[in-house]
Structure formats: structure tokens, C-alpha cells
mmCIF file of C-alpha atoms in Angstrom:
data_model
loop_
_atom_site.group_PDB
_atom_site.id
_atom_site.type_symbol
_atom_site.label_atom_id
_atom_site.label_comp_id
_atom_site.label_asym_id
_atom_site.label_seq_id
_atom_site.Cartn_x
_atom_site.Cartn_y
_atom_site.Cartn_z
ATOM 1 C CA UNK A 1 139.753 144.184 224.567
ATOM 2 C CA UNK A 2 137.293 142.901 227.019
ATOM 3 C CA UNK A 3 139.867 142.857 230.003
ATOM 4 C CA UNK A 4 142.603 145.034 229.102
ATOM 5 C CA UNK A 5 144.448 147.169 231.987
ATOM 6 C CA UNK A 6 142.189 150.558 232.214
ATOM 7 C CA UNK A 7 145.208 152.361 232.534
ATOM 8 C CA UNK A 8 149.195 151.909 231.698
ATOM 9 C CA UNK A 9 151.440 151.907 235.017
ATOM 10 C CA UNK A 10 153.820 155.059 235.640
ATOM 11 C CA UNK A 11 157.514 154.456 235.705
ATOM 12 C CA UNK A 12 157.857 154.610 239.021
ATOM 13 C CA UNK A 13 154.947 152.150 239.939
ATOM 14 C CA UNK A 14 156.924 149.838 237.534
ATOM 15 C CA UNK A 15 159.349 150.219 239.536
ATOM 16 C CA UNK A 16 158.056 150.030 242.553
ATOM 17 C CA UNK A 17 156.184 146.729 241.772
ATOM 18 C CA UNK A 18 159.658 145.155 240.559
ATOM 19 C CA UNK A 19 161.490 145.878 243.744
ATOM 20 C CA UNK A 20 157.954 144.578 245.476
ATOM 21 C CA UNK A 21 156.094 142.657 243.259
ATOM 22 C CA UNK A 22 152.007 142.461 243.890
ATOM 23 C CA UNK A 23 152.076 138.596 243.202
ATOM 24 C CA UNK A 24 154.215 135.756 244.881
ATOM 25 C CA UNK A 25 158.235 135.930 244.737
ATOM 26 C CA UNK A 26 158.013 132.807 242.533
ATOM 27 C CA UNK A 27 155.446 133.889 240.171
ATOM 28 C CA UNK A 28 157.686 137.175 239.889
ATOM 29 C CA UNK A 29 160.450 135.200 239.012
ATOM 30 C CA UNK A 30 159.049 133.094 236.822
ATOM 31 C CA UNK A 31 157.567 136.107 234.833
ATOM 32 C CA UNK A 32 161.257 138.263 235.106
ATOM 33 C CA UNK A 33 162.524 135.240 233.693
ATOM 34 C CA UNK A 34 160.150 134.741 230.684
ATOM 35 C CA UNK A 35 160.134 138.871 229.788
ATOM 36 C CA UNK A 36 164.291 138.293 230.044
ATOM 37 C CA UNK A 37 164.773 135.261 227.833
ATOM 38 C CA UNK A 38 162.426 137.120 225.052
ATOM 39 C CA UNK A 39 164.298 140.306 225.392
ATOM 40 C CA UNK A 40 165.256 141.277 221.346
ATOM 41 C CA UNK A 41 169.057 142.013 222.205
ATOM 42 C CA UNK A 42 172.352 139.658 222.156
ATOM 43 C CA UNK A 43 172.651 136.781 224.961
ATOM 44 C CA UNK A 44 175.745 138.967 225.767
ATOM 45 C CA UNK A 45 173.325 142.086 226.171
ATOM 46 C CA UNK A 46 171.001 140.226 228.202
ATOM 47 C CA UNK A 47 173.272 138.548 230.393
ATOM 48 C CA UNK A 48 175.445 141.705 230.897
ATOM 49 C CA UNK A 49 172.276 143.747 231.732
ATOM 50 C CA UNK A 50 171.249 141.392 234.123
ATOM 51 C CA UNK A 51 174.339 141.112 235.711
ATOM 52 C CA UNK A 52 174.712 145.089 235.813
ATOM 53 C CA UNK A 53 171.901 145.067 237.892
ATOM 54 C CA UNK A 54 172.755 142.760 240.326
ATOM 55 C CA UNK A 55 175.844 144.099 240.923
ATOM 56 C CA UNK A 56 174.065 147.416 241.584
ATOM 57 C CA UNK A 57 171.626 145.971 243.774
ATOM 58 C CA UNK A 58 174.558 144.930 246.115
ATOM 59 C CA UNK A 59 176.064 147.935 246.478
ATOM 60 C CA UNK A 60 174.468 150.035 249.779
ATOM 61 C CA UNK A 61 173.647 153.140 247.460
ATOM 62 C CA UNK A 62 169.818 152.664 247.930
ATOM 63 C CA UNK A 63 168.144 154.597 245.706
ATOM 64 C CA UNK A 64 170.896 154.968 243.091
ATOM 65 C CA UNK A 65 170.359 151.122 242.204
ATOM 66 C CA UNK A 66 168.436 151.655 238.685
ATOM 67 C CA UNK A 67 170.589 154.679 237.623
ATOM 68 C CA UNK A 68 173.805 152.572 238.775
ATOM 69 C CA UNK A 69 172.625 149.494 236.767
ATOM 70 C CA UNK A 70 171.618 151.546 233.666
ATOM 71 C CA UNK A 71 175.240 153.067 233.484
ATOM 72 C CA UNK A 72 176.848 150.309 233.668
ATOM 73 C CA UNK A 73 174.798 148.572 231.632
ATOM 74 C CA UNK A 74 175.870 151.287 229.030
ATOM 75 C CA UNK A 75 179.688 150.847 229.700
ATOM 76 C CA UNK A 76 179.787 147.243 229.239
ATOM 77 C CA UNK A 77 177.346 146.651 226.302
ATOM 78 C CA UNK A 78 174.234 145.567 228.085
ATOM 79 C CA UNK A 79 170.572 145.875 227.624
ATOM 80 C CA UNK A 80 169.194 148.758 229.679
ATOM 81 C CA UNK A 81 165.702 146.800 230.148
ATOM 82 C CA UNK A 82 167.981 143.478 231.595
ATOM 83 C CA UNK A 83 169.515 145.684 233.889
ATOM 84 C CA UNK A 84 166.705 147.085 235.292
ATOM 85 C CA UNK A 85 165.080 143.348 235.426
ATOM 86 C CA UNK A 86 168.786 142.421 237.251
ATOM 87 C CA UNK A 87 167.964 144.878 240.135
ATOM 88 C CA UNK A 88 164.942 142.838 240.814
ATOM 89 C CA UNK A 89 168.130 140.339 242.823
ATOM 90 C CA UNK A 90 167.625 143.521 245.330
ATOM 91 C CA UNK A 91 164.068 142.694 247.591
ATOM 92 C CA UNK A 92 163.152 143.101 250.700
ATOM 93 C CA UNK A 93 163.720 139.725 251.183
ATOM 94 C CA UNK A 94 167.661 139.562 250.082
ATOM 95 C CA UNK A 95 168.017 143.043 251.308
ATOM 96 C CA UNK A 96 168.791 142.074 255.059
ATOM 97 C CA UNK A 97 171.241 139.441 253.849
ATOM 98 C CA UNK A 98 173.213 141.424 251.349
ATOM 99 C CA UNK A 99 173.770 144.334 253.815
ATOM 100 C CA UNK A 100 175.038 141.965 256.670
ATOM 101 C CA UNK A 101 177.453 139.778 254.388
ATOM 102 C CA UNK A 102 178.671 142.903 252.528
ATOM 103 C CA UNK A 103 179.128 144.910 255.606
ATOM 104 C CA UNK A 104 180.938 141.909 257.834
ATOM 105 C CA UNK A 105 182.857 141.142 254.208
ATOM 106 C CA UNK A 106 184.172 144.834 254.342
ATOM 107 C CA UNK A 107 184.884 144.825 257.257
ATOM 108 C CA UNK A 108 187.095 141.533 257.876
ATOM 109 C CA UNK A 109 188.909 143.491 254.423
ATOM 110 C CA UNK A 110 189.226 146.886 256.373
ATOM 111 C CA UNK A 111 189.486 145.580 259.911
ATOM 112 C CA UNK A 112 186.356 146.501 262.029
ATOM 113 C CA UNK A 113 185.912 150.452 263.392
ATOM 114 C CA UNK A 114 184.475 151.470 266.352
ATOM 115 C CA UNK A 115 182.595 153.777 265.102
ATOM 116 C CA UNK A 116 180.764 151.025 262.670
ATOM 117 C CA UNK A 117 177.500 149.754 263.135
ATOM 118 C CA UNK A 118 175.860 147.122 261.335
ATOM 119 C CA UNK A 119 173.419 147.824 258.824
ATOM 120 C CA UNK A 120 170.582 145.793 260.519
ATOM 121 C CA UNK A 121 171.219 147.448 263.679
ATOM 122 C CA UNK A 122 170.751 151.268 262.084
ATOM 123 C CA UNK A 123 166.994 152.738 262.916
ATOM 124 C CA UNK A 124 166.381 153.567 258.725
ATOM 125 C CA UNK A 125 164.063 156.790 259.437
ATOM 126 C CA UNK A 126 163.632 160.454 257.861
ATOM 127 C CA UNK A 127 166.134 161.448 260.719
ATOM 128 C CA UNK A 128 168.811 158.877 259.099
ATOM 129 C CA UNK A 129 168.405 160.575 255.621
ATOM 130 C CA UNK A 130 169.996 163.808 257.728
ATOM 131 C CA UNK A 131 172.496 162.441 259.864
ATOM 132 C CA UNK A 132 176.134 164.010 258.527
ATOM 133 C CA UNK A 133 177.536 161.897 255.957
ATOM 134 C CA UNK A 134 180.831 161.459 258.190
ATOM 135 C CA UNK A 135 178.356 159.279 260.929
ATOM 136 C CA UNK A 136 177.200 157.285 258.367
ATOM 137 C CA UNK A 137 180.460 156.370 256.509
ATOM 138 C CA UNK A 138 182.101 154.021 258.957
ATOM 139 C CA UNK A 139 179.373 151.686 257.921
ATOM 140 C CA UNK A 140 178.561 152.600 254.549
ATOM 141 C CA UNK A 141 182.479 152.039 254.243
ATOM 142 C CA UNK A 142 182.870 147.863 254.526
ATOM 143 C CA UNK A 143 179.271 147.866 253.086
ATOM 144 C CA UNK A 144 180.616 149.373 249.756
ATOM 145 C CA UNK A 145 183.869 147.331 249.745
ATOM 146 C CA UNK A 146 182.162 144.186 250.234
ATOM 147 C CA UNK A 147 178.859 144.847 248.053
ATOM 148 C CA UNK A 148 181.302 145.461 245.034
ATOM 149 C CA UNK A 149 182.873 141.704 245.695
ATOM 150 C CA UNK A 150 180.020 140.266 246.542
ATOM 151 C CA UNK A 151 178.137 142.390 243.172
ATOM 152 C CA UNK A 152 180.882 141.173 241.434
ATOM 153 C CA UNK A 153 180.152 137.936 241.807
ATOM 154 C CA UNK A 154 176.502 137.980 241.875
ATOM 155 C CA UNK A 155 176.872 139.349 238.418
ATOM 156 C CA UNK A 156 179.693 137.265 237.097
ATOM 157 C CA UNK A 157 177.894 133.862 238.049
ATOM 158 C CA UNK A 158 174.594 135.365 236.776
ATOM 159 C CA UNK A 159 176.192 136.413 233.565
ATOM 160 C CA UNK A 160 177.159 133.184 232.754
ATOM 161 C CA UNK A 161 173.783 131.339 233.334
ATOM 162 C CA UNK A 162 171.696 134.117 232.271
ATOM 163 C CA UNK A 163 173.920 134.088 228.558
ATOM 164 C CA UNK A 164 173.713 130.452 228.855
ATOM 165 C CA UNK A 165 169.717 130.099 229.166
ATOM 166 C CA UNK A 166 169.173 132.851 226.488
ATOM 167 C CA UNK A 167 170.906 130.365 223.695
ATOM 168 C CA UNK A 168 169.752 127.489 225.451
ATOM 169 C CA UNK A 169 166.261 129.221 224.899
ATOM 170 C CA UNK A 170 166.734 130.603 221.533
ATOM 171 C CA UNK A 171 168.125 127.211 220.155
ATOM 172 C CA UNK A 172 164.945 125.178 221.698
ATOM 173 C CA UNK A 173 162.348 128.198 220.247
ATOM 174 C CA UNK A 174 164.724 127.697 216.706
ATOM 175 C CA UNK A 175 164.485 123.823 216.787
ATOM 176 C CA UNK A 176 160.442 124.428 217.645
ATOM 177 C CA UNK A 177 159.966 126.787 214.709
ATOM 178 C CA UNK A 178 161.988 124.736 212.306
ATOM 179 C CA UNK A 179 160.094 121.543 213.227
ATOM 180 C CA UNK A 180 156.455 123.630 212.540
ATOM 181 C CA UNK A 181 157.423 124.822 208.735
ATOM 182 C CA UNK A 182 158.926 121.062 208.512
ATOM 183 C CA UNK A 183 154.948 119.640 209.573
ATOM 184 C CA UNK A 184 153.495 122.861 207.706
ATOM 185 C CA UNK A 185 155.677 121.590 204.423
ATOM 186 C CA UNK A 186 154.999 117.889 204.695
ATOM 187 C CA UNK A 187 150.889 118.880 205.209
ATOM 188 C CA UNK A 188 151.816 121.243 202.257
ATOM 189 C CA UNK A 189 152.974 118.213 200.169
ATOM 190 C CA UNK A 190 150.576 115.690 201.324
ATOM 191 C CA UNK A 191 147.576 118.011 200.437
ATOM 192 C CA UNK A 192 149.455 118.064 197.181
ATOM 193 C CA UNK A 193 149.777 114.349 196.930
ATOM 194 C CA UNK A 194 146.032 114.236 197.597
ATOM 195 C CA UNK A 195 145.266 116.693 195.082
ATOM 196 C CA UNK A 196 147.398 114.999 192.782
ATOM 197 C CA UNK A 197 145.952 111.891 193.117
ATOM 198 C CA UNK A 198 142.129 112.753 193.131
ATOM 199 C CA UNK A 199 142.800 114.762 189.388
ATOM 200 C CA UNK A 200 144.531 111.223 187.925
ATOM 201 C CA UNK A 201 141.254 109.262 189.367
ATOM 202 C CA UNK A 202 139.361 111.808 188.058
ATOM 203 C CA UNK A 203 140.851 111.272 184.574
ATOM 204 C CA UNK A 204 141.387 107.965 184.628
ATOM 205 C CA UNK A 205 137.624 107.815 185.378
ATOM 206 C CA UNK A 206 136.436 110.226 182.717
ATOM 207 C CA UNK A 207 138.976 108.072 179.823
ATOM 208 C CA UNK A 208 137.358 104.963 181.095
ATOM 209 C CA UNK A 209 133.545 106.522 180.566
ATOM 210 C CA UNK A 210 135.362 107.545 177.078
ATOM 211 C CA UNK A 211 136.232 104.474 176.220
ATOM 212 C CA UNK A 212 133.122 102.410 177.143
ATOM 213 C CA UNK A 213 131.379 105.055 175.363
ATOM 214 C CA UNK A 214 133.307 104.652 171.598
ATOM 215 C CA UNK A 215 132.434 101.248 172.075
ATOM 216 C CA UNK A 216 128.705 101.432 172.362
#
């Protein structure tokens, strides 16, 4: 192929390109939507993948998001590749937002600590990754509590339009295929027809010349 890819991406630049795509956010979703509504699994599969992964990608457990999505993915009967398309939900553009409304969710559930600070406010550097885990879980705390509500219903609304889209799909790319072998099988006939009727000329012609010649 003239302009096929020179080489295959790794997993983890797949990965890296879905949680930052190289084109525009819209172009990636209009691609993640086409790959997910051809998926070959069950619109439950689908829709529960997807919605595995966008629960993940609201929980705070950064770097645990694919492995999180692919489990439970697993437990409820969903479509490992789905999930891993859901986590796409999770950008650096929703990022900021999640964190904020899932820590000030957990919080108004827990009641606010004084030790808590908000998730926008932490300085995310190599020197985080090493502070004790006891300094870090007054605000991984409410951020937990509130990304599995707010996950929960991420994934539950997506569930439902993802499931609905995949039969609303399948049904148009049925109707599509059933109306092609319908014009394949009418050319079919008419070709016939044409056939048909070009052999009864032809003999009707060739009894004619038959006929005028018996009488000469």
C-alpha cells in the first residue's frame, strides 16, 4: 500500500494518543464513536464497556484508569476494547472538572477536613508521587467518594445511549444492506427480463425468416 503507516503504534502510544489525541477533540470523537458502534460484541457489551470506562476515568486513581476499566469491564459483561475507548471521557480537558466536582461532592458527603486540599490546588510533581500516603488521603478521600457517584452516573447515562446508538446503528446498517440485495435482486431479475425477452425476439425473428422462407 502506497501510504500505509511505516510502522504499527506500541500499546502504550495507543494509549497515550487516546487520553491525548494528535487530531482535534471532535475529530477524536467522531472517530471513538465510529470504531465503538462497529465494535463485533453485544450493544450490552459495548455499552457496558463504555460505561466501565467512564466510571474509571472518574475515579482519582490516575494511572490505574485502563486496568480499573478492563476489570470491571470483565465483572459486568463488557467489551474490554469499549472500555478502554470509555476512558477516553478522562482528558485533559474534563480532568480539571471531574477532580473539583468529585472532590467538593465528597466532601459536602463527608463534611470538609482541614487537612483537605483541593485537587486543583495540589503542585502534581515527582515530589507528590512520594509524599506519605496519609498527606494525600484527606483529599484523595471526598475525591474517591464522589468520583464513584459521579462514575456512576457518567456510566449509567452513557450506558443507556451508547446501547441505544449501537441498535439504532445496527438496525439503519441492516435496513441499508437489506435494501442493496433488494436493488441487487430486482437488477438480477430485470437483466433476466431482458434476457428473456431478447431470446423470444430472437425466435420470433428466426420463425418469421422460416416462414417467409417455406413460402418462396
Amino acid at each position: 500500500m502506497l501510504f500505509a503507516r511505516r510502522a504499527r503504534p506500541s500499546l502504550p502510544q495507543r494509549l497515550r494518543i487516546a487520553a491525548w489525541p494528535r487530531r482535534s477533540f471532535r475529530r477524536s470523537f467522531v472517530y471513538y464513536k465510529h470504531r465503538v458502534l462497529r465494535l463485533e460484541a453485544s450493544p450490552h457489551a459495548i455499552a457496558a464497556g463504555v460505561a466501565a470506562g467512564a466510571f474509571a476515568s472518574c475515579t482519582p486513581l490516575v494511572g490505574f484508569h485502563f486496568l480499573l476499566s478492563f476489570a470491571l469491564a470483565w465483572l459486568i459483561g463488557g467489551s474490554l476494547i469499549a472500555a478502554a475507548f470509555g476512558t477516553a471521557v478522562g482528558n485533559p480537558l474534563t480532568f480539571p472538572f471531574i477532580w473539583l466536582s468529585s472532590f467538593q461532592l465528597g466532601e459536602v458527603i463527608l463534611g470538609r477536613s482541614e487537612n483537605s486540599v483541593s485537587p486543583l490546588d495540589l503542585e502534581f510533581s515527582v515530589d507528590l508521587m512520594w509524599n506519605s500516603f496519609a498527606t494525600l488521603w484527606p483529599t484523595l478521600k471526598p475525591m474517591l467518594i464522589g468520583g464513584v457517584i459521579i462514575g456512576s452516573v457518567v456510566g449509567g447515562v452513557l450506558y443507556v445511549l451508547v446501547r441505544s446508538a449501537v441498535l439504532v446503528s445496527r438496525s439503519l446498517r441492516e435496513a441499508r444492506l437489506q435494501a442493496a440485495m433488494e436493488s441487487a435482486a430486482a437488477l438480477r431479475h430485470a437483466r433476466a427480463l431482458d434476457a428473456a425477452t431478447a431470446l423470444r425476439t430472437e425466435a420470433e425473428v428466426d420463425v418469421s425468416k422460416s416462414v417467409s422462407a417455406a413460402k418462396d
